[in-house]
Amino acid sequence: MGYELYYWPIQGRGEFARLILEDAGADWVDVCRARGGMAKMQAILDGARPELLPFAPPFLHADNFWLAQSALIASFLGERLGLAPESESQRLVARTIMLTIADLMNEVHDTHHPLSVDKTYEKQRAAAAERATGFRTSRLAKFTDYLERNLERAGTGVLVGNAVSYVDLAAFQIVEGLRYAFPRAFAAHATKLPRLIALHDTIAMRPRIAAYLASERRIPFDETGIFRHYPALDDPAPKPKRKPAKARAKARAASRR
Ligand SMILES: N[C@@H](CCC(=O)N[C@@H](CS)C(=O)NCC(=O)O)C(=O)O
């Protein structure tokens, strides 16, 4: 049976599901990237399916199941496709981490849309700069350190149990996204995240993930998604070092000649 993922043609919150479907080698369709897909998604948002009224994309159809909410979709797919721990207690831990990653996504979103979801970033630049400063100076570290601490506690190179699960794929996406959106701030903190960076690199090398990342199915990051790169929202560029006074005087004298 195939899976139908309904989501905008951006990485955004749909990317967690895409990574799981790709890593599992599932038979799946990215509905909005196929002809007529956007209209099909809109019809369901308008109430066309008796099974489910989703509030917003992403939502998923698999067999007779319909569900929405990115974290729920990730756990559902991970647990069906062999990318989740076996025991119920560890499944709960994985769902907890996935929901926390969804919280992080909301905070990343709010760096460029701090006042209104319906207005563009350009209409809320000043508030965005303030919000992004708070995110970079405190929340980015708090969330990524949380993932790092979970990796340290597990001691197996993965977040839960001893095999790669859907939360590891989600953690990979978080590193990718933060590197894209906040390259300076993330690089400054990444030295404190050796386990998370190692996990990211392990996931990137998984054969199906590597093939997906190299394919056209992987939509590039851009400024319509959740992870957006606006230089004004990242750490400022380091100021060029001033030459010593003697060298400055020499340069001034040379320019007068
Ligand atoms: N908590 C939901 C958030 C869903 C969401 O905000 N979806 C966005 C795209 S990433 C959307 O299309 N929102 C439309 C809206 O909120 O009106 C999830 O994690 O799936």
mmCIF file of C-alpha atoms and ligand atoms in Angstrom:
data_model
loop_
_atom_site.group_PDB
_atom_site.id
_atom_site.type_symbol
_atom_site.label_atom_id
_atom_site.label_comp_id
_atom_site.label_asym_id
_atom_site.label_seq_id
_atom_site.Cartn_x
_atom_site.Cartn_y
_atom_site.Cartn_z
ATOM 1 C CA MET A 1 0.000 0.000 0.000
ATOM 2 C CA GLY A 2 1.273 3.463 -0.875
ATOM 3 C CA TYR A 3 1.404 6.574 1.274
ATOM 4 C CA GLU A 4 0.052 9.954 0.214
ATOM 5 C CA LEU A 5 1.713 12.941 1.844
ATOM 6 C CA TYR A 6 -0.120 16.223 1.535
ATOM 7 C CA TYR A 7 2.128 19.211 2.054
ATOM 8 C CA TRP A 8 3.244 22.398 0.326
ATOM 9 C CA PRO A 9 6.119 22.001 -2.136
ATOM 10 C CA ILE A 10 8.641 23.253 0.440
ATOM 11 C CA GLN A 11 10.752 21.329 2.969
ATOM 12 C CA GLY A 12 9.034 22.798 6.041
ATOM 13 C CA ARG A 13 7.177 20.494 8.392
ATOM 14 C CA GLY A 14 6.611 17.913 5.664
ATOM 15 C CA GLU A 15 10.284 17.039 5.467
ATOM 16 C CA PHE A 16 10.195 14.840 8.571
ATOM 17 C CA ALA A 17 7.706 12.531 6.834
ATOM 18 C CA ARG A 18 9.608 12.632 3.524
ATOM 19 C CA LEU A 19 12.853 11.532 5.220
ATOM 20 C CA ILE A 20 11.126 8.579 6.895
ATOM 21 C CA LEU A 21 9.346 7.471 3.714
ATOM 22 C CA GLU A 22 12.588 7.728 1.743
ATOM 23 C CA ASP A 23 14.750 5.970 4.333
ATOM 24 C CA ALA A 24 12.230 3.131 4.557
ATOM 25 C CA GLY A 25 12.046 2.801 0.772
ATOM 26 C CA ALA A 26 8.267 3.186 0.984
ATOM 27 C CA ASP A 27 5.953 3.544 -1.971
ATOM 28 C CA TRP A 28 4.779 7.133 -1.533
ATOM 29 C CA VAL A 29 3.461 10.181 -3.354
ATOM 30 C CA ASP A 30 4.224 13.813 -2.603
ATOM 31 C CA VAL A 31 0.716 14.840 -3.641
ATOM 32 C CA CYS A 32 1.285 18.573 -4.156
ATOM 33 C CA ARG A 33 4.238 17.960 -6.469
ATOM 34 C CA ALA A 34 2.039 15.972 -8.833
ATOM 35 C CA ARG A 35 -0.366 17.543 -11.335
ATOM 36 C CA GLY A 36 -3.602 18.665 -9.678
ATOM 37 C CA GLY A 37 -2.188 17.943 -6.228
ATOM 38 C CA MET A 38 -2.625 21.424 -4.760
ATOM 39 C CA ALA A 39 -6.328 21.437 -5.648
ATOM 40 C CA LYS A 40 -6.708 17.972 -4.126
ATOM 41 C CA MET A 41 -5.063 19.162 -0.905
ATOM 42 C CA GLN A 42 -7.244 22.271 -0.768
ATOM 43 C CA ALA A 43 -10.399 20.195 -1.221
ATOM 44 C CA ILE A 44 -9.465 18.084 1.800
ATOM 45 C CA LEU A 45 -8.681 21.212 3.848
ATOM 46 C CA ASP A 46 -12.166 22.374 2.836
ATOM 47 C CA GLY A 47 -13.704 19.165 4.203
ATOM 48 C CA ALA A 48 -13.851 16.734 1.280
ATOM 49 C CA ARG A 49 -12.852 13.665 3.334
ATOM 50 C CA PRO A 50 -15.280 12.211 5.855
ATOM 51 C CA GLU A 51 -12.406 10.590 7.800
ATOM 52 C CA LEU A 52 -10.466 13.727 8.757
ATOM 53 C CA LEU A 53 -10.642 17.494 8.673
ATOM 54 C CA PRO A 54 -7.037 18.647 8.929
ATOM 55 C CA PHE A 55 -6.421 22.155 10.264
ATOM 56 C CA ALA A 56 -3.278 22.624 8.177
ATOM 57 C CA PRO A 57 -0.789 20.608 6.112
ATOM 58 C CA PRO A 58 1.040 18.270 6.511
ATOM 59 C CA PHE A 59 -1.454 15.435 6.545
ATOM 60 C CA LEU A 60 -1.148 11.811 5.500
ATOM 61 C CA HIS A 61 -3.256 9.052 3.997
ATOM 62 C CA ALA A 62 -2.207 5.423 4.470
ATOM 63 C CA ASP A 63 -4.647 2.516 3.973
ATOM 64 C CA ASN A 64 -7.777 3.590 5.788
ATOM 65 C CA PHE A 65 -5.868 5.975 8.067
ATOM 66 C CA TRP A 66 -5.946 9.745 7.740
ATOM 67 C CA LEU A 67 -3.930 11.887 10.128
ATOM 68 C CA ALA A 68 -2.384 15.324 10.490
ATOM 69 C CA GLN A 69 0.231 17.073 12.680
ATOM 70 C CA SER A 70 3.873 16.587 11.718
ATOM 71 C CA ALA A 71 4.953 14.904 14.972
ATOM 72 C CA LEU A 72 2.043 12.442 14.901
ATOM 73 C CA ILE A 73 2.724 11.642 11.246
ATOM 74 C CA ALA A 74 6.415 11.048 12.042
ATOM 75 C CA SER A 75 5.692 8.642 14.906
ATOM 76 C CA PHE A 76 2.964 6.842 12.927
ATOM 77 C CA LEU A 77 5.290 6.343 9.947
ATOM 78 C CA GLY A 78 8.334 5.466 12.043
ATOM 79 C CA GLU A 79 6.399 2.856 13.995
ATOM 80 C CA ARG A 80 4.891 1.277 10.858
ATOM 81 C CA LEU A 81 8.029 1.343 8.756
ATOM 82 C CA GLY A 82 10.573 -0.147 11.166
ATOM 83 C CA LEU A 83 12.116 3.172 12.155
ATOM 84 C CA ALA A 84 11.053 3.246 15.803
ATOM 85 C CA PRO A 85 12.055 1.482 18.996
ATOM 86 C CA GLU A 86 10.220 -1.758 19.756
ATOM 87 C CA SER A 87 9.090 -1.219 23.339
ATOM 88 C CA GLU A 88 6.143 0.999 24.195
ATOM 89 C CA SER A 89 8.169 2.813 26.854
ATOM 90 C CA GLN A 90 10.861 3.746 24.325
ATOM 91 C CA ARG A 91 8.210 4.652 21.756
ATOM 92 C CA LEU A 92 6.865 7.164 24.253
ATOM 93 C CA VAL A 93 10.358 8.608 24.692
ATOM 94 C CA ALA A 94 10.718 8.917 20.898
ATOM 95 C CA ARG A 95 7.327 10.640 20.612
ATOM 96 C CA THR A 96 8.352 13.015 23.405
ATOM 97 C CA ILE A 97 11.510 14.013 21.536
ATOM 98 C CA MET A 98 9.601 14.366 18.256
ATOM 99 C CA LEU A 99 7.038 16.675 19.868
ATOM 100 C CA THR A 100 9.903 18.748 21.266
ATOM 101 C CA ILE A 101 11.367 18.997 17.766
ATOM 102 C CA ALA A 102 7.949 20.239 16.597
ATOM 103 C CA ASP A 103 8.128 22.908 19.330
ATOM 104 C CA LEU A 104 11.542 23.910 18.015
ATOM 105 C CA MET A 105 10.078 24.221 14.501
ATOM 106 C CA ASN A 106 7.465 26.638 15.854
ATOM 107 C CA GLU A 107 10.175 28.775 17.427
ATOM 108 C CA VAL A 108 12.225 28.781 14.220
ATOM 109 C CA HIS A 109 9.090 29.841 12.327
ATOM 110 C CA ASP A 110 8.488 32.664 14.791
ATOM 111 C CA THR A 111 11.945 34.171 14.179
ATOM 112 C CA HIS A 112 10.717 35.405 10.794
ATOM 113 C CA HIS A 113 7.018 35.676 11.690
ATOM 114 C CA PRO A 114 7.014 36.945 15.291
ATOM 115 C CA LEU A 115 3.892 39.131 15.086
ATOM 116 C CA SER A 116 1.594 37.667 12.484
ATOM 117 C CA VAL A 117 1.474 34.428 10.510
ATOM 118 C CA ASP A 118 -0.551 36.212 7.828
ATOM 119 C CA LYS A 119 1.889 39.078 7.190
ATOM 120 C CA THR A 120 5.177 38.731 5.313
ATOM 121 C CA TYR A 121 8.567 38.821 7.000
ATOM 122 C CA GLU A 122 9.194 42.153 5.291
ATOM 123 C CA LYS A 123 6.245 43.660 7.228
ATOM 124 C CA GLN A 124 7.665 42.552 10.598
ATOM 125 C CA ARG A 125 11.427 42.923 10.164
ATOM 126 C CA ALA A 126 12.150 44.846 13.402
ATOM 127 C CA ALA A 127 10.246 42.389 15.610
ATOM 128 C CA ALA A 128 11.825 39.505 13.707
ATOM 129 C CA ALA A 129 15.314 40.840 14.449
ATOM 130 C CA GLU A 130 14.458 40.990 18.161
ATOM 131 C CA ARG A 131 12.870 37.546 18.185
ATOM 132 C CA ALA A 132 15.774 36.024 16.252
ATOM 133 C CA THR A 133 18.289 37.507 18.695
ATOM 134 C CA GLY A 134 16.493 35.751 21.537
ATOM 135 C CA PHE A 135 16.373 32.539 19.553
ATOM 136 C CA ARG A 136 20.080 32.640 18.722
ATOM 137 C CA THR A 137 21.303 33.659 22.148
ATOM 138 C CA SER A 138 19.224 31.232 24.181
ATOM 139 C CA ARG A 139 16.727 28.893 22.492
ATOM 140 C CA LEU A 140 18.946 27.476 19.759
ATOM 141 C CA ALA A 141 21.401 26.243 22.398
ATOM 142 C CA LYS A 142 18.666 25.035 24.746
ATOM 143 C CA PHE A 143 17.010 22.867 22.073
ATOM 144 C CA THR A 144 20.193 21.517 20.477
ATOM 145 C CA ASP A 145 21.772 20.848 23.896
ATOM 146 C CA TYR A 146 18.627 18.877 24.748
ATOM 147 C CA LEU A 147 19.233 16.636 21.739
ATOM 148 C CA GLU A 148 22.927 16.364 22.640
ATOM 149 C CA ARG A 149 22.056 15.384 26.237
ATOM 150 C CA ASN A 150 19.668 12.702 25.010
ATOM 151 C CA LEU A 151 22.421 11.288 22.801
ATOM 152 C CA GLU A 152 24.811 11.298 25.754
ATOM 153 C CA ARG A 153 22.283 9.506 27.966
ATOM 154 C CA ALA A 154 21.515 6.878 25.315
ATOM 155 C CA GLY A 155 25.239 6.289 24.728
ATOM 156 C CA THR A 156 24.518 4.405 21.491
ATOM 157 C CA GLY A 157 24.993 7.128 18.883
ATOM 158 C CA VAL A 158 21.218 7.428 18.405
ATOM 159 C CA LEU A 159 18.565 9.294 20.375
ATOM 160 C CA VAL A 160 16.469 6.368 21.597
ATOM 161 C CA GLY A 161 17.445 2.723 21.986
ATOM 162 C CA ASN A 162 20.257 1.329 19.887
ATOM 163 C CA ALA A 163 19.068 1.646 16.285
ATOM 164 C CA VAL A 164 18.316 4.610 14.046
ATOM 165 C CA SER A 165 14.719 5.781 14.439
ATOM 166 C CA TYR A 166 12.537 8.516 13.006
ATOM 167 C CA VAL A 167 13.688 10.979 15.670
ATOM 168 C CA ASP A 168 17.275 10.602 14.450
ATOM 169 C CA LEU A 169 16.093 11.510 10.945
ATOM 170 C CA ALA A 170 14.299 14.522 12.437
ATOM 171 C CA ALA A 171 17.450 15.545 14.341
ATOM 172 C CA PHE A 172 19.362 15.351 11.041
ATOM 173 C CA GLN A 173 16.851 17.747 9.502
ATOM 174 C CA ILE A 174 17.202 20.141 12.445
ATOM 175 C CA VAL A 175 20.973 20.337 11.935
ATOM 176 C CA GLU A 176 20.481 20.858 8.180
ATOM 177 C CA GLY A 177 17.903 23.572 8.778
ATOM 178 C CA LEU A 178 19.780 25.468 11.487
ATOM 179 C CA ARG A 179 22.945 25.391 9.368
ATOM 180 C CA TYR A 180 21.001 26.913 6.486
ATOM 181 C CA ALA A 181 19.055 29.518 8.434
ATOM 182 C CA PHE A 182 21.582 30.609 11.047
ATOM 183 C CA PRO A 183 24.997 29.563 9.661
ATOM 184 C CA ARG A 184 27.047 31.801 11.968
ATOM 185 C CA ALA A 185 25.076 31.198 15.151
ATOM 186 C CA PHE A 186 24.900 27.461 14.553
ATOM 187 C CA ALA A 187 28.608 27.148 13.716
ATOM 188 C CA ALA A 188 29.465 29.021 16.925
ATOM 189 C CA HIS A 189 27.481 26.525 19.015
ATOM 190 C CA ALA A 190 28.128 23.338 17.019
ATOM 191 C CA THR A 191 31.484 22.760 18.743
ATOM 192 C CA LYS A 192 29.425 21.886 21.844
ATOM 193 C CA LEU A 193 27.339 19.321 19.930
ATOM 194 C CA PRO A 194 29.781 16.566 18.894
ATOM 195 C CA ARG A 195 27.236 13.754 19.235
ATOM 196 C CA LEU A 196 24.505 15.581 17.338
ATOM 197 C CA ILE A 197 26.898 16.441 14.511
ATOM 198 C CA ALA A 198 28.118 12.827 14.385
ATOM 199 C CA LEU A 199 24.485 11.631 14.243
ATOM 200 C CA HIS A 200 23.771 14.092 11.411
ATOM 201 C CA ASP A 201 26.748 12.739 9.454
ATOM 202 C CA THR A 202 25.700 9.120 10.056
ATOM 203 C CA ILE A 203 22.193 9.830 8.754
ATOM 204 C CA ALA A 204 23.512 11.708 5.709
ATOM 205 C CA MET A 205 25.485 8.590 4.733
ATOM 206 C CA ARG A 206 22.573 6.153 4.904
ATOM 207 C CA PRO A 207 22.274 4.963 1.296
ATOM 208 C CA ARG A 208 18.603 5.844 0.738
ATOM 209 C CA ILE A 209 18.978 9.222 2.476
ATOM 210 C CA ALA A 210 22.110 10.035 0.447
ATOM 211 C CA ALA A 211 20.243 9.109 -2.760
ATOM 212 C CA TYR A 212 17.255 11.223 -1.715
ATOM 213 C CA LEU A 213 19.394 14.247 -0.846
ATOM 214 C CA ALA A 214 21.075 14.051 -4.264
ATOM 215 C CA SER A 215 17.747 13.738 -6.088
ATOM 216 C CA GLU A 216 15.198 16.292 -7.282
ATOM 217 C CA ARG A 217 12.779 14.885 -4.740
ATOM 218 C CA ARG A 218 14.688 16.826 -2.054
ATOM 219 C CA ILE A 219 13.343 20.365 -2.356
ATOM 220 C CA PRO A 220 16.070 22.953 -1.696
ATOM 221 C CA PHE A 221 15.834 25.278 1.310
ATOM 222 C CA ASP A 222 14.560 28.723 0.435
ATOM 223 C CA GLU A 223 12.884 31.756 1.930
ATOM 224 C CA THR A 224 9.359 30.343 1.703
ATOM 225 C CA GLY A 225 9.933 27.492 4.145
ATOM 226 C CA ILE A 226 10.349 27.293 7.917
ATOM 227 C CA PHE A 227 14.157 27.449 7.866
ATOM 228 C CA ARG A 228 14.864 30.702 6.057
ATOM 229 C CA HIS A 229 18.189 32.422 5.707
ATOM 230 C CA TYR A 230 17.919 36.152 6.275
ATOM 231 C CA PRO A 231 21.415 37.487 7.052
ATOM 232 C CA ALA A 232 19.836 40.136 9.316
ATOM 233 C CA LEU A 233 18.482 37.368 11.572
ATOM 234 C CA ASP A 234 21.806 35.545 12.005
ATOM 235 C CA ASP A 235 24.788 36.558 14.150
ATOM 236 C CA PRO A 236 26.464 39.644 12.700
ATOM 237 C CA ALA A 237 29.585 39.146 10.594
ATOM 238 C CA PRO A 238 32.764 39.528 12.653
ATOM 239 C CA LYS A 239 34.265 43.014 12.295
ATOM 240 C CA PRO A 240 37.530 43.057 10.321
ATOM 241 C CA LYS A 241 40.468 43.474 12.719
ATOM 242 C CA ARG A 242 41.893 47.048 12.841
ATOM 243 C CA LYS A 243 45.498 47.291 11.763
ATOM 244 C CA PRO A 244 47.897 48.519 14.477
ATOM 245 C CA ALA A 245 48.305 52.358 14.644
ATOM 246 C CA LYS A 246 51.787 52.243 13.091
ATOM 247 C CA ALA A 247 50.536 50.267 10.053
ATOM 248 C CA ARG A 248 47.548 52.638 9.667
ATOM 249 C CA ALA A 249 49.859 55.698 9.675
ATOM 250 C CA LYS A 250 52.090 54.033 7.086
ATOM 251 C CA ALA A 251 49.059 53.273 4.847
ATOM 252 C CA ARG A 252 47.842 56.897 5.183
ATOM 253 C CA ALA A 253 51.279 58.220 4.254
ATOM 254 C CA ALA A 254 51.432 55.885 1.244
ATOM 255 C CA SER A 255 47.987 57.020 0.017
ATOM 256 C CA ARG A 256 49.103 60.694 0.122
ATOM 257 C CA ARG A 257 52.032 59.990 -2.190
HETATM 258 N N1 LIG B 1 1.400 21.859 14.463
HETATM 259 C C1 LIG B 1 1.237 21.643 13.038
HETATM 260 C C2 LIG B 1 1.458 22.956 12.326
HETATM 261 C C3 LIG B 1 0.989 22.903 10.904
HETATM 262 C C4 LIG B 1 1.285 24.189 10.176
HETATM 263 O O1 LIG B 1 1.462 25.257 10.767
HETATM 264 N N2 LIG B 1 1.328 24.084 8.858
HETATM 265 C C5 LIG B 1 1.652 25.237 8.031
HETATM 266 C C6 LIG B 1 2.659 24.899 6.992
HETATM 267 S S1 LIG B 1 4.186 24.423 7.750
HETATM 268 C C7 LIG B 1 0.396 25.719 7.328
HETATM 269 O O2 LIG B 1 0.150 25.397 6.189
HETATM 270 N N3 LIG B 1 -0.396 26.504 8.048
HETATM 271 C C8 LIG B 1 -1.584 27.068 7.532
HETATM 272 C C9 LIG B 1 -2.356 27.710 8.639
HETATM 273 O O3 LIG B 1 -1.945 27.597 9.813
HETATM 274 O O4 LIG B 1 -3.354 28.345 8.336
HETATM 275 C C10 LIG B 1 2.217 20.554 12.562
HETATM 276 O O5 LIG B 1 3.273 20.386 13.184
HETATM 277 O O6 LIG B 1 1.915 19.872 11.587
#
